[in-house]
XYZ file of C-alpha atoms in Angstrom:
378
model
C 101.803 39.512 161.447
C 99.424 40.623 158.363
C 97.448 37.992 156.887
C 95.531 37.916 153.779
C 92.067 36.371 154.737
C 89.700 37.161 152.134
C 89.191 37.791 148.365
C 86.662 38.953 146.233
C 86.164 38.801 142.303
C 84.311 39.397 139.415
C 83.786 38.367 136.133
C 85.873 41.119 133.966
C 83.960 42.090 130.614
C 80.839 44.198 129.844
C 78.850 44.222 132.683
C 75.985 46.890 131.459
C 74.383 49.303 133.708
C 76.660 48.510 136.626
C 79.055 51.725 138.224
C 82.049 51.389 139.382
C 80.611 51.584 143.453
C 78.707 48.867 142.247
C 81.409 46.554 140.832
C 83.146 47.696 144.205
C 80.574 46.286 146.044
C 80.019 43.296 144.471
C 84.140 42.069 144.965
C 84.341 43.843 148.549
C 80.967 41.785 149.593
C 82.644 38.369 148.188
C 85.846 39.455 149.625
C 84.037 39.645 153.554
C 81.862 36.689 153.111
C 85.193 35.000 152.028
C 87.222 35.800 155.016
C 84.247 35.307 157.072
C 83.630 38.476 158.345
C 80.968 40.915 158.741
C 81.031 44.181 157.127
C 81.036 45.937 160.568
C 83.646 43.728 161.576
C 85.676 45.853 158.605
C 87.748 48.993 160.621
C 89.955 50.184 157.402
C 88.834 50.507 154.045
C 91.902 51.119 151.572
C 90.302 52.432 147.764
C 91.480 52.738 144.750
C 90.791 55.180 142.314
C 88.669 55.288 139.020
C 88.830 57.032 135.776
C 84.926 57.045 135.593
C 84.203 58.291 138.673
C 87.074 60.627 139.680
C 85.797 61.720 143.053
C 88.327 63.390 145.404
C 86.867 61.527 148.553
C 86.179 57.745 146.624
C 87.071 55.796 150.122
C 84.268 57.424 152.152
C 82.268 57.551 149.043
C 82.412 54.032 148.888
C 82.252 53.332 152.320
C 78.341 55.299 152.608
C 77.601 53.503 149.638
C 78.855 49.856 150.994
C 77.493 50.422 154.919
C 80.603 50.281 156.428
C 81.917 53.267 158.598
C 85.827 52.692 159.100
C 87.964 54.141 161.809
C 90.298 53.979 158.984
C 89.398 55.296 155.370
C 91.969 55.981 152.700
C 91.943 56.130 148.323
C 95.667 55.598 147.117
C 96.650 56.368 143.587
C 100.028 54.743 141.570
C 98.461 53.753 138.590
C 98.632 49.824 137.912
C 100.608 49.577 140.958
C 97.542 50.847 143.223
C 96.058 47.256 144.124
C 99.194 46.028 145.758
C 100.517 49.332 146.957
C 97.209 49.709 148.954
C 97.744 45.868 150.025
C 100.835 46.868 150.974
C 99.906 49.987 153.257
C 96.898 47.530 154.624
C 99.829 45.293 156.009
C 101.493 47.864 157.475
C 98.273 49.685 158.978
C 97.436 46.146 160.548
C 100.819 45.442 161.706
C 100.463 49.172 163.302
C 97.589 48.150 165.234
C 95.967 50.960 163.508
C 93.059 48.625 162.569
C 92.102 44.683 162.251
C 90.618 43.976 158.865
C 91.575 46.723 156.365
C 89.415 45.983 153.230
C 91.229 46.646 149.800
C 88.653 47.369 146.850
C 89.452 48.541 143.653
C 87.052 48.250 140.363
C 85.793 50.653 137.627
C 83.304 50.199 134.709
C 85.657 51.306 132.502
C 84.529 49.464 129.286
C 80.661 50.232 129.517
C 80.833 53.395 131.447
C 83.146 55.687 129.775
C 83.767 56.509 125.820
C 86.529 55.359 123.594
C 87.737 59.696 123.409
C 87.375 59.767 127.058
C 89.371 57.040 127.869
C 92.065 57.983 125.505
C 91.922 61.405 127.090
C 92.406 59.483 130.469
C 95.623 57.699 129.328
C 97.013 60.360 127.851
C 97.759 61.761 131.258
C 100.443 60.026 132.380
C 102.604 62.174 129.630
C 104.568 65.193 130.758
C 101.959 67.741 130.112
C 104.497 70.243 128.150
C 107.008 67.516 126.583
C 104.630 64.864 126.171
C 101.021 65.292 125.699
C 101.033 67.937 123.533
C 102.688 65.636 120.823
C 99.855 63.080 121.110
C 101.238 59.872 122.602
C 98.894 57.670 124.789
C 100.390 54.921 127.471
C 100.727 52.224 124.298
C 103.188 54.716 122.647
C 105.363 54.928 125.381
C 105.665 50.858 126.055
C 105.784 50.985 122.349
C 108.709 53.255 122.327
C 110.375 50.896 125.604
C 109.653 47.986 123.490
C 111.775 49.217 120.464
C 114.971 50.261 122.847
C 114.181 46.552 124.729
C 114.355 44.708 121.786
C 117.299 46.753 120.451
C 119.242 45.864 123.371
C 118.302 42.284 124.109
C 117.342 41.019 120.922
C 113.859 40.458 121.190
C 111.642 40.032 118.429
C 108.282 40.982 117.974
C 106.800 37.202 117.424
C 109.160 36.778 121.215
C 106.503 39.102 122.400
C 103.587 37.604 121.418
C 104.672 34.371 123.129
C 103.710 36.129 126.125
C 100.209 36.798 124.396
C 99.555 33.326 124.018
C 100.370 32.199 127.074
C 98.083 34.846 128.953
C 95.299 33.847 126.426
C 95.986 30.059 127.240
C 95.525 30.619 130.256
C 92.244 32.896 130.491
C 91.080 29.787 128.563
C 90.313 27.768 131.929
C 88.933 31.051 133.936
C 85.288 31.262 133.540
C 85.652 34.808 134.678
C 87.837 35.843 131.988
C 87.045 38.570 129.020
C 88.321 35.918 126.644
C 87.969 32.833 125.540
C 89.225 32.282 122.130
C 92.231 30.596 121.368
C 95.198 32.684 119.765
C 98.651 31.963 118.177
C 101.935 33.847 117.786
C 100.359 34.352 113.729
C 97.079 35.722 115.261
C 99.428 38.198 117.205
C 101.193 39.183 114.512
C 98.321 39.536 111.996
C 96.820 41.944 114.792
C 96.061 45.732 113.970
C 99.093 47.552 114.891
C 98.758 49.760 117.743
C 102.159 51.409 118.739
C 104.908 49.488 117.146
C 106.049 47.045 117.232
C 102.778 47.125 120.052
C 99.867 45.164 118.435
C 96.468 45.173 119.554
C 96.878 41.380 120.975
C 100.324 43.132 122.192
C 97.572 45.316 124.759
C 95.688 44.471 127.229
C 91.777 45.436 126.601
C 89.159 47.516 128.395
C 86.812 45.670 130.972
C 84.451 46.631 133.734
C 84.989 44.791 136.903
C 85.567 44.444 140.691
C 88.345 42.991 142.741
C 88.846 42.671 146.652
C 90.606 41.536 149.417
C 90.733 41.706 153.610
C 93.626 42.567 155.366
C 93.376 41.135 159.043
C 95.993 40.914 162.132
C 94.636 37.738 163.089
C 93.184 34.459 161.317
C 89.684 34.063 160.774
C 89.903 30.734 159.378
C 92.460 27.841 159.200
C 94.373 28.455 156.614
C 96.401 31.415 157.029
C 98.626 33.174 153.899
C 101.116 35.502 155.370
C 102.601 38.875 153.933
C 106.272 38.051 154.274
C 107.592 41.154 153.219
C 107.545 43.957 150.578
C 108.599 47.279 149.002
C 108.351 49.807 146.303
C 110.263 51.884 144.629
C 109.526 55.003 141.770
C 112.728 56.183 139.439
C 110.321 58.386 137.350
C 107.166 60.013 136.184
C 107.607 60.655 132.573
C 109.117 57.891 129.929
C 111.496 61.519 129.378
C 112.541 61.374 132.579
C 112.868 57.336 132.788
C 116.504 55.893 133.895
C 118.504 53.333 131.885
C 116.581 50.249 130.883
C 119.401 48.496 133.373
C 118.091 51.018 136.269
C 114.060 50.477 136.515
C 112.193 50.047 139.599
C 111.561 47.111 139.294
C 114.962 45.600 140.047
C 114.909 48.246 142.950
C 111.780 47.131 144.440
C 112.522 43.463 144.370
C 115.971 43.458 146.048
C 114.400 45.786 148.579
C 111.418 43.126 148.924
C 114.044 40.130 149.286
C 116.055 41.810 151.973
C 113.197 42.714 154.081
C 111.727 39.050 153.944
C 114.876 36.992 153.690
C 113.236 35.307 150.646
C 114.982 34.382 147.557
C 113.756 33.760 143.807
C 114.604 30.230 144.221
C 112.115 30.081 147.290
C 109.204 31.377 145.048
C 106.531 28.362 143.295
C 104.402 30.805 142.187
C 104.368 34.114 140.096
C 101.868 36.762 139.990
C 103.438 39.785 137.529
C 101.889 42.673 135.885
C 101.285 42.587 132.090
C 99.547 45.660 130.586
C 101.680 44.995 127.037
C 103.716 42.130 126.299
C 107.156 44.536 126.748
C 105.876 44.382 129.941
C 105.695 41.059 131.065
C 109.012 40.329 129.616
C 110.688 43.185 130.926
C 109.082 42.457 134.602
C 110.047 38.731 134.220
C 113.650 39.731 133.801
C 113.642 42.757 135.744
C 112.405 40.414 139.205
C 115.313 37.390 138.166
C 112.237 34.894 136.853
C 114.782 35.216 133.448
C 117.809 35.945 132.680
C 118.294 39.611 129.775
C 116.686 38.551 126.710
C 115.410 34.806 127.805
C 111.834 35.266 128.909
C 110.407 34.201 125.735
C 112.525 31.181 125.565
C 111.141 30.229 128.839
C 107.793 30.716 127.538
C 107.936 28.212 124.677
C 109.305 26.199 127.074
C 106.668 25.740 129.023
C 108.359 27.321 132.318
C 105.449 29.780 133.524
C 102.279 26.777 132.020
C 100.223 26.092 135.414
C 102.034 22.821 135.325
C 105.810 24.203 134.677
C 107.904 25.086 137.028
C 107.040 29.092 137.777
C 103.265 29.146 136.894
C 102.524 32.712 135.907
C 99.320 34.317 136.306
C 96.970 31.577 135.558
C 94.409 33.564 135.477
C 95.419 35.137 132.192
C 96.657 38.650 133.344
C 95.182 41.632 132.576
C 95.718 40.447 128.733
C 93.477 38.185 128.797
C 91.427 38.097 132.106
C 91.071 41.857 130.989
C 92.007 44.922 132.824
C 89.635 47.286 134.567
C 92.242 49.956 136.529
C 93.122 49.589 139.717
C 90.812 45.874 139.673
C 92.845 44.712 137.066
C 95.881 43.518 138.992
C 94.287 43.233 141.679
C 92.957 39.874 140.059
C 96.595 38.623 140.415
C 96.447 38.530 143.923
C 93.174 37.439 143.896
C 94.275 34.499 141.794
C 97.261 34.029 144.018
C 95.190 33.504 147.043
C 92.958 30.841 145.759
C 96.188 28.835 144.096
C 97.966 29.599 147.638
C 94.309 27.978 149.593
C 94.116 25.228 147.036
C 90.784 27.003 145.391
C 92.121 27.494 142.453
C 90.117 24.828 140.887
C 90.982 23.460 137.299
C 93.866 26.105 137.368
C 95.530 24.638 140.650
C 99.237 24.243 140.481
C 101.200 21.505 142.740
C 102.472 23.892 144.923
C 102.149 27.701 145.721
C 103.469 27.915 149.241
C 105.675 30.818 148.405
C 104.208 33.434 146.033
C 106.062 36.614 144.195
C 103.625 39.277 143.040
C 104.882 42.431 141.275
C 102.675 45.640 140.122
C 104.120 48.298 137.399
C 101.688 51.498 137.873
C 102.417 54.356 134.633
C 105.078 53.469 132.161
C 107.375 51.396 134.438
C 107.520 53.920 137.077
C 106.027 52.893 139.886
C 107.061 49.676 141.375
C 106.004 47.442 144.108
C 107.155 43.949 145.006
C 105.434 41.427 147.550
C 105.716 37.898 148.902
C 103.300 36.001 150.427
C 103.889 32.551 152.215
C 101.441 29.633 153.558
C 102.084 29.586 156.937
C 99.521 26.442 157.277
């Protein structure tokens, strides 16, 4: 059994003159105290990677930098999918025996420490470097160009995708944590500079600097214990050239690979913690993992289905479109959130009952996929 014991967050935002070992740091350090641990108690340290620093040996990197030195030291790399792909090789390295408390730590300065050129540069390479960079697309194009063949197919309409906006934003509301904290409306969507149609800006998630951690142990360290029940992952594609039909993403792979190897179904789940880099996203993901039916994701937001007090609260947090998004850290803040909802620490945010939790991470433009559930075991 794999248990998730700890978690560690920051604020996500500006945080001037702070690197992305130091946001690192900060989360991993809350994430120990949390499961309380000490850092030499910590014998795997799982990394993720960072745009800003792009060091070929980040885990040990991090690891002289933090004071820890693992038995076990790895840096994993599948785009937005990293933080719960490396939570998900942390459960397996524990269920191994290959160490005790794997710490997960992900977390750039992305918005402070890096220029607007260089971060376009950055995102520009998840194109095909011969079919799709040279024509000048960056990763909004690309969910922009999904967006147009989703809404073609399904019927969605571009104020259906700012629902999903709104709710992220109404949520980030009641995070202290979170980049925003303004109020917006489907019209405030819409009136938003267009980015990669029918992509808006409010459509996209923004830039942040932050942190986010968790621990990984075999065994309890305190009395409540939140269980990995099972998970998977599956990758159809590189390249949006290359992608399968819209009916054929990995998502829908991962997540009937996820339910067979925990005999858990939707209906079990009370809480939802999915990826949302655009709105296409989140509405594709939704209905992609059976939250939806085609098509009726929006409808379920107006409805109040995913509010913290409906019947699938989503992200409460506010997602990476409105808590903000700082790489790898970004969703990693889902789980984060999760864990405090599933521990009752959730504060103002907490929902009436996250016993059974479905988290889902999307890393490039839908390609890589990984599904997890966690349970409360007490």
């Amino acid at each position: 059994m794999s248990l998730v014991t700890g978690v560690g967050l920051t604020s996500y935002g500006k945080h001037e003159g702070l690197s992305s070992l130091d946001l690192m740091s900060k989360a991993a350090e809350l994430a120990i105290s949390d499961a309380g641990l000490k850092r030499s108690e910590i014998d795997g340290i799982l990394c993720g990677y960072s745009t800003v620093s792009p060091h070929i040996m980040l885990a040990t990197v991090f690891a002289e930098h933090f004071g820890i030195r693992p038995s076990y030291a790895h840096a994993v790399q599948v785009g937005g999918a990293t933080g719960l792909a490396m939570t998900m090789l942390a459960h397996h390295l524990v269920d191994a025996g290959v160490a005790k408390h794997v710490l997960v730590v992900g977390g750039e300065n992305r918005l402070t420490g890096q220029s607007r050129d260089a971060s376009i540069q950055a995102l520009a390479q998840v194109g095909h470097p011969d079919y799709e960079v040279t024509l000048g697309p960056t990763i909004p194009a690309y969910y922009g160009l999904v967006a147009t063949r989703y809404m073609h197919e399904y019927g969605l309409t571009q104020e259906d995708l700012a629902e999903f906006a709104v709710l992220m934003r109404k949520h980030a509301l009641t995070h202290p944590g979170a980049q925003f904290h303004e109020p917006i409306t489907v019209a405030d969507v819409m009136a938003s500079k267009p980015v990669a149609m029918p992509l808006k800006l409010l459509d996209c998630c923004p830039v942040s600097d932050g942190g986010a951690a968790c621990v990984i142990s075999r065994e309890p360290t305190g009395e409540q214990q939140i269980r990995v029940r099972g998970c998977a992952q599956a990758h159809t594609h590189q390249h949006i050239t290359a992608a399968p039909a819209l009916s054929e993403l990995g998502a829908e792979i991962s997540i009937a690979k996820a339910k067979a190897a925990s005999g858990i179904a939707i209906s079990d789940v009370r809480y939802a913690a999915v990826y949302d880099s655009f709105t296409i996203t989140l509405a594709m993901l939704l209905e992609d993992l059976g939250l939806a039916g085609r098509g009726e994701a929006a409808a379920r937001v107006r409805a109040g289905y995913f509010d913290g007090d409906g019947e699938m609260p989503l992200n409460t947090h506010g997602g990476l479109l409105s808590y903000g998004h700082c790489g790898v850290g970004g969703a990693m803040a889902h789980l984060v959130e999760t864990y405090l909802q599933m521990t009752g620490r959730a504060e103002n945010r907490q929902v009436r009952d996250a016993s059974v939790a479905l988290l889902h991470g999307d890393g490039g433009v839908l390609s890589s996929h990984v599904s997890m559930f966690l349970e409360r075991v007490r």
